Amino acid sequence: MRLNSPQINLITKACMKASRSLIRDFGEIENLQVSSKGPGDFVTSADKRTEKILLEELQKAHPDYGVITEETGIINKSNTKNRWIIDPIDGTFNFMNGIPQFAISIGYEEDNEIKCGVIFNPIMNELFCAEKGNGAYLNNSRIRVSNKKNIKDALIVTGGPKGSSKIKDKIFSEYINVSNNVSNVRKFGSAALDVAYVACGRFDGYWQRELNYWDIAAGIIILKEAGGYVDFFEEDKNLPLKKNILASNSIIHEELRDLINK
Ligand code: IPD
Ligand code: CA
Ligand code: CA
């Protein structure tokens, strides 16, 4: 693997360390402490422990860096030059149900641009990573998006709506539109892995509303470096951490957008 920035090395090391207790917790999910953050939105003792280990590792090296995390919030708010974006477990609901489709996701930003990122599924032992200008990898192999040209043949992934969503009908009608015009649509329950799977060609495209930036920050650079295209729609300037994402192999991007806008 030809990724060697200090930041990617640091993120990878932190992920490896945090994943040890995460794997243990996954083997004993009956002992997990779970609390509810809202309808269908949970946090477990494993989310908190994983985030704590990641923060300790990253802050040991750079106590001054800004951090945006799902469970702790914003740290060192004034530093927007160097910033970690952390989701300790993306796919908590899968995790709690013993489904091995979840990941640690960490992106690194410089001047508001994602420079590198890691998405690690510790149960499948799949580590997706990328660095600007140096390509995207799954473990030690270079990855690329699919070359599917016809949207009718495409396998698309999506997620949501959240239990608390106020736009469920809109999301369901988009789902119907897309389903009627592609080969199939899947819902796997981890936004980070959904993007990573587009990056390595398992899916041809992905869209989802009402995400948070930490769900997909690392995925942005992994997908771009794998030759894919990602953009955001209906952005709200007052809520910069809320994201509606459209990600694809780039070839079917406009057609997928048209289906969502229909
Ligand atoms: C969730 C997952 C899921 C998506 C939800 C996210 P969490 O993240 O990414 O796929 O549909 O919108 O909140 O809560 O498991 O970190
Ligand atoms: Ca998440
Ligand atoms: Ca999470």
PDB file of C-alpha atoms and ligand atoms in Angstrom:
ATOM      1  CA  MET A   1       0.000   0.000   0.000  1.00  0.00           C
ATOM      2  CA  ARG A   2       1.398   3.372  -0.995  1.00  0.00           C
ATOM      3  CA  LEU A   3      -0.337   5.539   1.589  1.00  0.00           C
ATOM      4  CA  ASN A   4       2.094   6.978   4.040  1.00  0.00           C
ATOM      5  CA  SER A   5       1.044  10.369   5.388  1.00  0.00           C
ATOM      6  CA  PRO A   6       1.469  10.698   9.171  1.00  0.00           C
ATOM      7  CA  GLN A   7      -2.316  11.178   9.450  1.00  0.00           C
ATOM      8  CA  ILE A   8      -3.294   7.971   7.662  1.00  0.00           C
ATOM      9  CA  ASN A   9      -0.793   6.005   9.742  1.00  0.00           C
ATOM     10  CA  LEU A  10      -2.188   7.512  12.906  1.00  0.00           C
ATOM     11  CA  ILE A  11      -5.828   6.853  12.000  1.00  0.00           C
ATOM     12  CA  THR A  12      -5.068   3.260  11.005  1.00  0.00           C
ATOM     13  CA  LYS A  13      -3.211   2.615  14.257  1.00  0.00           C
ATOM     14  CA  ALA A  14      -6.047   4.140  16.307  1.00  0.00           C
ATOM     15  CA  CYS A  15      -8.635   2.028  14.436  1.00  0.00           C
ATOM     16  CA  MET A  16      -6.659  -1.152  15.069  1.00  0.00           C
ATOM     17  CA  LYS A  17      -6.350  -0.400  18.752  1.00  0.00           C
ATOM     18  CA  ALA A  18     -10.029   0.493  19.226  1.00  0.00           C
ATOM     19  CA  SER A  19     -11.192  -2.511  17.210  1.00  0.00           C
ATOM     20  CA  ARG A  20      -9.785  -4.985  19.748  1.00  0.00           C
ATOM     21  CA  SER A  21     -12.362  -4.112  22.407  1.00  0.00           C
ATOM     22  CA  LEU A  22     -15.033  -3.644  19.738  1.00  0.00           C
ATOM     23  CA  ILE A  23     -14.563  -7.238  18.550  1.00  0.00           C
ATOM     24  CA  ARG A  24     -14.798  -8.423  22.169  1.00  0.00           C
ATOM     25  CA  ASP A  25     -17.985  -6.406  22.711  1.00  0.00           C
ATOM     26  CA  PHE A  26     -19.505  -7.848  19.530  1.00  0.00           C
ATOM     27  CA  GLY A  27     -18.921 -11.336  20.953  1.00  0.00           C
ATOM     28  CA  GLU A  28     -20.830 -10.414  24.119  1.00  0.00           C
ATOM     29  CA  ILE A  29     -23.631  -8.169  22.899  1.00  0.00           C
ATOM     30  CA  GLU A  30     -25.960  -9.492  25.606  1.00  0.00           C
ATOM     31  CA  ASN A  31     -23.815  -7.564  28.142  1.00  0.00           C
ATOM     32  CA  LEU A  32     -23.944  -4.222  26.305  1.00  0.00           C
ATOM     33  CA  GLN A  33     -25.415  -1.194  28.014  1.00  0.00           C
ATOM     34  CA  VAL A  34     -27.766   0.510  25.587  1.00  0.00           C
ATOM     35  CA  SER A  35     -29.414   3.910  25.837  1.00  0.00           C
ATOM     36  CA  SER A  36     -31.807   5.587  23.466  1.00  0.00           C
ATOM     37  CA  LYS A  37     -31.034   8.957  21.815  1.00  0.00           C
ATOM     38  CA  GLY A  38     -34.414   9.142  20.051  1.00  0.00           C
ATOM     39  CA  PRO A  39     -36.816   6.937  18.064  1.00  0.00           C
ATOM     40  CA  GLY A  40     -34.731   4.071  16.620  1.00  0.00           C
ATOM     41  CA  ASP A  41     -31.469   5.833  17.572  1.00  0.00           C
ATOM     42  CA  PHE A  42     -29.276   4.066  20.130  1.00  0.00           C
ATOM     43  CA  VAL A  43     -25.884   4.432  21.722  1.00  0.00           C
ATOM     44  CA  THR A  44     -24.103   1.518  23.413  1.00  0.00           C
ATOM     45  CA  SER A  45     -21.233   1.252  25.855  1.00  0.00           C
ATOM     46  CA  ALA A  46     -19.192  -0.003  22.874  1.00  0.00           C
ATOM     47  CA  ASP A  47     -19.781   3.248  20.905  1.00  0.00           C
ATOM     48  CA  LYS A  48     -18.538   5.248  23.892  1.00  0.00           C
ATOM     49  CA  ARG A  49     -15.537   3.040  24.626  1.00  0.00           C
ATOM     50  CA  THR A  50     -14.477   2.956  20.964  1.00  0.00           C
ATOM     51  CA  GLU A  51     -14.713   6.732  20.702  1.00  0.00           C
ATOM     52  CA  LYS A  52     -12.702   7.164  23.916  1.00  0.00           C
ATOM     53  CA  ILE A  53      -9.855   4.988  22.621  1.00  0.00           C
ATOM     54  CA  LEU A  54      -9.836   6.750  19.237  1.00  0.00           C
ATOM     55  CA  LEU A  55      -9.758  10.173  20.887  1.00  0.00           C
ATOM     56  CA  GLU A  56      -6.954   9.165  23.267  1.00  0.00           C
ATOM     57  CA  GLU A  57      -4.808   7.908  20.394  1.00  0.00           C
ATOM     58  CA  LEU A  58      -5.442  10.854  18.077  1.00  0.00           C
ATOM     59  CA  GLN A  59      -5.175  13.526  20.758  1.00  0.00           C
ATOM     60  CA  LYS A  60      -1.950  12.070  22.126  1.00  0.00           C
ATOM     61  CA  ALA A  61      -0.362  12.913  18.768  1.00  0.00           C
ATOM     62  CA  HIS A  62      -2.201  16.201  18.110  1.00  0.00           C
ATOM     63  CA  PRO A  63      -3.836  17.724  21.195  1.00  0.00           C
ATOM     64  CA  ASP A  64      -4.537  20.924  19.242  1.00  0.00           C
ATOM     65  CA  TYR A  65      -6.429  19.428  16.261  1.00  0.00           C
ATOM     66  CA  GLY A  66     -10.140  20.089  15.932  1.00  0.00           C
ATOM     67  CA  VAL A  67     -12.389  17.047  16.288  1.00  0.00           C
ATOM     68  CA  ILE A  68     -15.996  16.367  15.317  1.00  0.00           C
ATOM     69  CA  THR A  69     -17.302  13.157  16.839  1.00  0.00           C
ATOM     70  CA  GLU A  70     -20.738  11.616  17.031  1.00  0.00           C
ATOM     71  CA  GLU A  71     -20.768  10.905  20.761  1.00  0.00           C
ATOM     72  CA  THR A  72     -18.635  13.741  22.244  1.00  0.00           C
ATOM     73  CA  GLY A  73     -19.439  16.533  19.804  1.00  0.00           C
ATOM     74  CA  ILE A  74     -16.974  19.245  18.778  1.00  0.00           C
ATOM     75  CA  ILE A  75     -13.536  19.596  20.405  1.00  0.00           C
ATOM     76  CA  ASN A  76     -11.080  22.484  19.799  1.00  0.00           C
ATOM     77  CA  LYS A  77     -13.754  24.313  17.822  1.00  0.00           C
ATOM     78  CA  SER A  78     -11.474  27.140  16.703  1.00  0.00           C
ATOM     79  CA  ASN A  79      -9.105  24.793  14.863  1.00  0.00           C
ATOM     80  CA  THR A  80     -10.680  24.296  11.444  1.00  0.00           C
ATOM     81  CA  LYS A  81      -7.309  23.917   9.739  1.00  0.00           C
ATOM     82  CA  ASN A  82      -6.686  20.356  10.965  1.00  0.00           C
ATOM     83  CA  ARG A  83      -9.681  18.293  11.971  1.00  0.00           C
ATOM     84  CA  TRP A  84     -10.586  14.647  12.629  1.00  0.00           C
ATOM     85  CA  ILE A  85     -14.148  13.552  11.819  1.00  0.00           C
ATOM     86  CA  ILE A  86     -15.045  10.453  13.822  1.00  0.00           C
ATOM     87  CA  ASP A  87     -17.899   7.975  13.900  1.00  0.00           C
ATOM     88  CA  PRO A  88     -16.823   5.292  16.398  1.00  0.00           C
ATOM     89  CA  ILE A  89     -19.406   2.763  15.195  1.00  0.00           C
ATOM     90  CA  ASP A  90     -21.305   3.445  12.019  1.00  0.00           C
ATOM     91  CA  GLY A  91     -24.084   0.857  11.987  1.00  0.00           C
ATOM     92  CA  THR A  92     -24.803   0.684  15.722  1.00  0.00           C
ATOM     93  CA  PHE A  93     -28.206  -0.934  15.172  1.00  0.00           C
ATOM     94  CA  ASN A  94     -26.606  -3.740  13.162  1.00  0.00           C
ATOM     95  CA  PHE A  95     -23.927  -4.097  15.861  1.00  0.00           C
ATOM     96  CA  MET A  96     -26.560  -4.386  18.623  1.00  0.00           C
ATOM     97  CA  ASN A  97     -28.381  -7.069  16.655  1.00  0.00           C
ATOM     98  CA  GLY A  98     -25.282  -9.168  16.043  1.00  0.00           C
ATOM     99  CA  ILE A  99     -25.066  -8.241  12.340  1.00  0.00           C
ATOM    100  CA  PRO A 100     -21.419  -7.757  11.320  1.00  0.00           C
ATOM    101  CA  GLN A 101     -22.162  -4.784   9.034  1.00  0.00           C
ATOM    102  CA  PHE A 102     -20.674  -1.852  10.945  1.00  0.00           C
ATOM    103  CA  ALA A 103     -17.428   0.098  10.896  1.00  0.00           C
ATOM    104  CA  ILE A 104     -15.189   2.608  12.572  1.00  0.00           C
ATOM    105  CA  SER A 105     -15.017   5.651  10.308  1.00  0.00           C
ATOM    106  CA  ILE A 106     -12.419   8.429  10.574  1.00  0.00           C
ATOM    107  CA  GLY A 107     -11.719  11.217   8.132  1.00  0.00           C
ATOM    108  CA  TYR A 108      -8.995  13.861   8.302  1.00  0.00           C
ATOM    109  CA  GLU A 109      -9.653  17.377   7.011  1.00  0.00           C
ATOM    110  CA  GLU A 110      -7.260  20.213   6.195  1.00  0.00           C
ATOM    111  CA  ASP A 111      -8.808  23.620   5.554  1.00  0.00           C
ATOM    112  CA  ASN A 112     -12.262  22.026   5.250  1.00  0.00           C
ATOM    113  CA  GLU A 113     -11.173  19.486   2.648  1.00  0.00           C
ATOM    114  CA  ILE A 114     -11.010  15.753   3.400  1.00  0.00           C
ATOM    115  CA  LYS A 115      -7.426  14.618   2.791  1.00  0.00           C
ATOM    116  CA  CYS A 116      -7.527  11.022   3.954  1.00  0.00           C
ATOM    117  CA  GLY A 117      -9.824   8.523   5.591  1.00  0.00           C
ATOM    118  CA  VAL A 118     -10.241   5.015   6.947  1.00  0.00           C
ATOM    119  CA  ILE A 119     -13.367   2.870   7.223  1.00  0.00           C
ATOM    120  CA  PHE A 120     -12.696  -0.374   9.097  1.00  0.00           C
ATOM    121  CA  ASN A 121     -15.070  -3.294   9.546  1.00  0.00           C
ATOM    122  CA  PRO A 122     -13.261  -5.255  12.255  1.00  0.00           C
ATOM    123  CA  ILE A 123     -15.430  -8.375  11.982  1.00  0.00           C
ATOM    124  CA  MET A 124     -14.915  -8.839   8.250  1.00  0.00           C
ATOM    125  CA  ASN A 125     -11.367  -7.520   8.662  1.00  0.00           C
ATOM    126  CA  GLU A 126     -11.910  -5.097   5.787  1.00  0.00           C
ATOM    127  CA  LEU A 127     -10.014  -1.837   5.950  1.00  0.00           C
ATOM    128  CA  PHE A 128     -10.877   0.745   3.301  1.00  0.00           C
ATOM    129  CA  CYS A 129      -8.532   3.715   3.132  1.00  0.00           C
ATOM    130  CA  ALA A 130      -7.469   6.519   0.836  1.00  0.00           C
ATOM    131  CA  GLU A 131      -5.282   9.573   0.700  1.00  0.00           C
ATOM    132  CA  LYS A 132      -5.706  12.489  -1.686  1.00  0.00           C
ATOM    133  CA  GLY A 133      -3.728  11.833  -4.871  1.00  0.00           C
ATOM    134  CA  ASN A 134      -2.549   8.376  -3.806  1.00  0.00           C
ATOM    135  CA  GLY A 135      -5.503   6.101  -4.537  1.00  0.00           C
ATOM    136  CA  ALA A 136      -7.940   4.024  -2.522  1.00  0.00           C
ATOM    137  CA  TYR A 137      -7.353   0.576  -1.059  1.00  0.00           C
ATOM    138  CA  LEU A 138      -9.217  -2.338   0.477  1.00  0.00           C
ATOM    139  CA  ASN A 139      -6.636  -3.964   2.746  1.00  0.00           C
ATOM    140  CA  ASN A 140      -3.609  -4.122   0.433  1.00  0.00           C
ATOM    141  CA  SER A 141      -5.376  -4.025  -2.903  1.00  0.00           C
ATOM    142  CA  ARG A 142      -6.131  -0.950  -4.963  1.00  0.00           C
ATOM    143  CA  ILE A 143      -9.881  -0.473  -5.494  1.00  0.00           C
ATOM    144  CA  ARG A 144     -11.944   1.109  -8.257  1.00  0.00           C
ATOM    145  CA  VAL A 145     -15.602   1.863  -8.777  1.00  0.00           C
ATOM    146  CA  SER A 146     -17.676  -0.315 -11.137  1.00  0.00           C
ATOM    147  CA  ASN A 147     -17.915   0.464 -14.820  1.00  0.00           C
ATOM    148  CA  LYS A 148     -21.659  -0.161 -15.035  1.00  0.00           C
ATOM    149  CA  LYS A 149     -22.974   2.193 -17.716  1.00  0.00           C
ATOM    150  CA  ASN A 150     -26.651   1.433 -17.855  1.00  0.00           C
ATOM    151  CA  ILE A 151     -28.612   2.512 -14.805  1.00  0.00           C
ATOM    152  CA  LYS A 152     -31.185  -0.221 -15.558  1.00  0.00           C
ATOM    153  CA  ASP A 153     -28.491  -2.787 -14.633  1.00  0.00           C
ATOM    154  CA  ALA A 154     -27.289  -0.921 -11.537  1.00  0.00           C
ATOM    155  CA  LEU A 155     -27.294  -2.218  -7.959  1.00  0.00           C
ATOM    156  CA  ILE A 156     -27.984   0.774  -5.730  1.00  0.00           C
ATOM    157  CA  VAL A 157     -27.834   1.110  -1.945  1.00  0.00           C
ATOM    158  CA  THR A 158     -29.667   3.530   0.316  1.00  0.00           C
ATOM    159  CA  GLY A 159     -30.678   3.980   3.952  1.00  0.00           C
ATOM    160  CA  GLY A 160     -33.249   5.660   6.144  1.00  0.00           C
ATOM    161  CA  PRO A 161     -35.615   7.155   6.886  1.00  0.00           C
ATOM    162  CA  LYS A 162     -34.727   7.596  10.537  1.00  0.00           C
ATOM    163  CA  GLY A 163     -37.496   6.921  13.056  1.00  0.00           C
ATOM    164  CA  SER A 164     -37.642  10.660  13.784  1.00  0.00           C
ATOM    165  CA  SER A 165     -37.743  11.742  10.133  1.00  0.00           C
ATOM    166  CA  LYS A 166     -40.385  14.293   9.135  1.00  0.00           C
ATOM    167  CA  ILE A 167     -39.991  13.498   5.431  1.00  0.00           C
ATOM    168  CA  LYS A 168     -40.652   9.763   5.422  1.00  0.00           C
ATOM    169  CA  ASP A 169     -43.156   9.971   2.554  1.00  0.00           C
ATOM    170  CA  LYS A 170     -40.658  11.823   0.368  1.00  0.00           C
ATOM    171  CA  ILE A 171     -37.958   9.250   1.143  1.00  0.00           C
ATOM    172  CA  PHE A 172     -40.288   6.333   0.395  1.00  0.00           C
ATOM    173  CA  SER A 173     -41.393   7.869  -2.885  1.00  0.00           C
ATOM    174  CA  GLU A 174     -37.743   8.358  -3.943  1.00  0.00           C
ATOM    175  CA  TYR A 175     -37.166   4.722  -3.037  1.00  0.00           C
ATOM    176  CA  ILE A 176     -40.036   3.629  -5.297  1.00  0.00           C
ATOM    177  CA  ASN A 177     -38.804   5.809  -8.177  1.00  0.00           C
ATOM    178  CA  VAL A 178     -35.270   4.496  -7.991  1.00  0.00           C
ATOM    179  CA  SER A 179     -36.402   0.869  -7.488  1.00  0.00           C
ATOM    180  CA  ASN A 180     -38.560   1.041 -10.599  1.00  0.00           C
ATOM    181  CA  ASN A 181     -35.629   2.129 -12.744  1.00  0.00           C
ATOM    182  CA  VAL A 182     -32.596   0.139 -11.567  1.00  0.00           C
ATOM    183  CA  SER A 183     -31.808  -3.549 -11.192  1.00  0.00           C
ATOM    184  CA  ASN A 184     -32.207  -3.569  -7.398  1.00  0.00           C
ATOM    185  CA  VAL A 185     -31.953  -1.435  -4.242  1.00  0.00           C
ATOM    186  CA  ARG A 186     -30.410  -2.629  -0.965  1.00  0.00           C
ATOM    187  CA  LYS A 187     -30.421  -1.257   2.616  1.00  0.00           C
ATOM    188  CA  PHE A 188     -27.416  -2.434   4.613  1.00  0.00           C
ATOM    189  CA  GLY A 189     -27.502  -0.087   7.642  1.00  0.00           C
ATOM    190  CA  SER A 190     -24.050   1.490   7.609  1.00  0.00           C
ATOM    191  CA  ALA A 191     -23.649   4.663   5.567  1.00  0.00           C
ATOM    192  CA  ALA A 192     -19.837   4.527   5.824  1.00  0.00           C
ATOM    193  CA  LEU A 193     -19.738   0.988   4.425  1.00  0.00           C
ATOM    194  CA  ASP A 194     -22.359   1.863   1.801  1.00  0.00           C
ATOM    195  CA  VAL A 195     -20.002   4.502   0.368  1.00  0.00           C
ATOM    196  CA  ALA A 196     -16.985   2.180   0.695  1.00  0.00           C
ATOM    197  CA  TYR A 197     -18.892  -0.524  -1.191  1.00  0.00           C
ATOM    198  CA  VAL A 198     -19.538   1.890  -4.064  1.00  0.00           C
ATOM    199  CA  ALA A 199     -15.813   2.691  -4.019  1.00  0.00           C
ATOM    200  CA  CYS A 200     -14.835  -0.953  -4.513  1.00  0.00           C
ATOM    201  CA  GLY A 201     -17.507  -1.684  -7.117  1.00  0.00           C
ATOM    202  CA  ARG A 202     -19.875  -3.838  -5.025  1.00  0.00           C
ATOM    203  CA  PHE A 203     -22.597  -1.232  -5.502  1.00  0.00           C
ATOM    204  CA  ASP A 204     -22.910   1.156  -8.446  1.00  0.00           C
ATOM    205  CA  GLY A 205     -24.493   4.042  -6.550  1.00  0.00           C
ATOM    206  CA  TYR A 206     -25.790   5.276  -3.217  1.00  0.00           C
ATOM    207  CA  TRP A 207     -28.064   8.032  -2.052  1.00  0.00           C
ATOM    208  CA  GLN A 208     -29.414   8.960   1.357  1.00  0.00           C
ATOM    209  CA  ARG A 209     -30.982  11.935   3.079  1.00  0.00           C
ATOM    210  CA  GLU A 210     -30.606  13.116   6.681  1.00  0.00           C
ATOM    211  CA  LEU A 211     -27.087  11.860   7.328  1.00  0.00           C
ATOM    212  CA  ASN A 212     -24.509  13.461   9.564  1.00  0.00           C
ATOM    213  CA  TYR A 213     -21.103  14.487   8.283  1.00  0.00           C
ATOM    214  CA  TRP A 214     -19.332  11.857  10.445  1.00  0.00           C
ATOM    215  CA  ASP A 215     -21.294   9.073   8.705  1.00  0.00           C
ATOM    216  CA  ILE A 216     -19.659   9.753   5.352  1.00  0.00           C
ATOM    217  CA  ALA A 217     -16.578  12.016   5.837  1.00  0.00           C
ATOM    218  CA  ALA A 218     -14.040   9.196   5.361  1.00  0.00           C
ATOM    219  CA  GLY A 219     -16.119   7.741   2.526  1.00  0.00           C
ATOM    220  CA  ILE A 220     -15.819  10.962   0.505  1.00  0.00           C
ATOM    221  CA  ILE A 221     -12.079  10.622  -0.079  1.00  0.00           C
ATOM    222  CA  ILE A 222     -12.213   6.818  -0.459  1.00  0.00           C
ATOM    223  CA  LEU A 223     -14.840   7.100  -3.176  1.00  0.00           C
ATOM    224  CA  LYS A 224     -13.131   9.978  -5.001  1.00  0.00           C
ATOM    225  CA  GLU A 225      -9.773   8.210  -5.001  1.00  0.00           C
ATOM    226  CA  ALA A 226     -11.469   5.080  -6.371  1.00  0.00           C
ATOM    227  CA  GLY A 227     -12.708   7.062  -9.371  1.00  0.00           C
ATOM    228  CA  GLY A 228     -16.229   7.722  -8.111  1.00  0.00           C
ATOM    229  CA  TYR A 229     -18.177  10.940  -7.817  1.00  0.00           C
ATOM    230  CA  VAL A 230     -19.890  12.304  -4.744  1.00  0.00           C
ATOM    231  CA  ASP A 231     -21.966  15.391  -4.161  1.00  0.00           C
ATOM    232  CA  PHE A 232     -24.574  16.700  -1.776  1.00  0.00           C
ATOM    233  CA  PHE A 233     -28.056  17.978  -2.554  1.00  0.00           C
ATOM    234  CA  GLU A 234     -30.480  20.398  -0.900  1.00  0.00           C
ATOM    235  CA  GLU A 235     -27.784  21.628   1.487  1.00  0.00           C
ATOM    236  CA  ASP A 236     -28.842  23.837   4.402  1.00  0.00           C
ATOM    237  CA  LYS A 237     -26.180  26.464   5.134  1.00  0.00           C
ATOM    238  CA  ASN A 238     -27.400  26.698   8.738  1.00  0.00           C
ATOM    239  CA  LEU A 239     -26.820  22.980   9.302  1.00  0.00           C
ATOM    240  CA  PRO A 240     -23.392  22.263   7.780  1.00  0.00           C
ATOM    241  CA  LEU A 241     -23.080  18.848   9.482  1.00  0.00           C
ATOM    242  CA  LYS A 242     -26.348  17.545   7.963  1.00  0.00           C
ATOM    243  CA  LYS A 243     -25.905  15.872   4.592  1.00  0.00           C
ATOM    244  CA  ASN A 244     -28.000  14.459   1.759  1.00  0.00           C
ATOM    245  CA  ILE A 245     -25.554  12.409  -0.264  1.00  0.00           C
ATOM    246  CA  LEU A 246     -25.451  11.150  -3.829  1.00  0.00           C
ATOM    247  CA  ALA A 247     -22.466   8.904  -4.596  1.00  0.00           C
ATOM    248  CA  SER A 248     -21.795   6.759  -7.626  1.00  0.00           C
ATOM    249  CA  ASN A 249     -19.330   5.190 -10.047  1.00  0.00           C
ATOM    250  CA  SER A 250     -19.623   8.621 -11.748  1.00  0.00           C
ATOM    251  CA  ILE A 251     -20.997   7.125 -15.021  1.00  0.00           C
ATOM    252  CA  ILE A 252     -24.589   6.781 -13.750  1.00  0.00           C
ATOM    253  CA  HIS A 253     -24.473   9.871 -11.514  1.00  0.00           C
ATOM    254  CA  GLU A 254     -26.727  12.214 -13.493  1.00  0.00           C
ATOM    255  CA  GLU A 255     -29.295   9.512 -14.205  1.00  0.00           C
ATOM    256  CA  LEU A 256     -29.463   8.589 -10.526  1.00  0.00           C
ATOM    257  CA  ARG A 257     -29.878  12.263  -9.655  1.00  0.00           C
ATOM    258  CA  ASP A 258     -32.758  12.545 -12.137  1.00  0.00           C
ATOM    259  CA  LEU A 259     -34.519   9.585 -10.511  1.00  0.00           C
ATOM    260  CA  ILE A 260     -34.234  11.220  -7.101  1.00  0.00           C
ATOM    261  CA  ASN A 261     -35.474  14.566  -8.397  1.00  0.00           C
ATOM    262  CA  LYS A 262     -38.414  13.077 -10.289  1.00  0.00           C
TER     263      LYS A 262
HETATM  264  C1  IPD B   1     -26.415   5.327  11.015  1.00  0.00           C
HETATM  265  C2  IPD B   1     -26.022   4.444   9.845  1.00  0.00           C
HETATM  266  C3  IPD B   1     -27.235   4.107   9.000  1.00  0.00           C
HETATM  267  C4  IPD B   1     -27.943   5.358   8.528  1.00  0.00           C
HETATM  268  C5  IPD B   1     -28.296   6.265   9.701  1.00  0.00           C
HETATM  269  C6  IPD B   1     -27.043   6.605  10.522  1.00  0.00           C
HETATM  270  P1  IPD B   1     -25.066   5.149  13.329  1.00  0.00           P
HETATM  271  O1  IPD B   1     -25.279   5.678  11.786  1.00  0.00           O
HETATM  272  O2  IPD B   1     -25.061   5.064   9.035  1.00  0.00           O
HETATM  273  O3  IPD B   1     -26.854   3.384   7.858  1.00  0.00           O
HETATM  274  O4  IPD B   1     -29.118   4.980   7.856  1.00  0.00           O
HETATM  275  O5  IPD B   1     -28.855   7.463   9.195  1.00  0.00           O
HETATM  276  O6  IPD B   1     -27.414   7.409  11.615  1.00  0.00           O
HETATM  277  O7  IPD B   1     -26.148   5.782  14.132  1.00  0.00           O
HETATM  278  O8  IPD B   1     -25.144   3.681  13.298  1.00  0.00           O
HETATM  279  O9  IPD B   1     -23.714   5.705  13.616  1.00  0.00           O
HETATM  280 CA    CA B   2     -23.146   6.905  11.762  1.00  0.00          CA
HETATM  281 CA    CA B   3     -22.234   6.017  15.230  1.00  0.00          CA
END
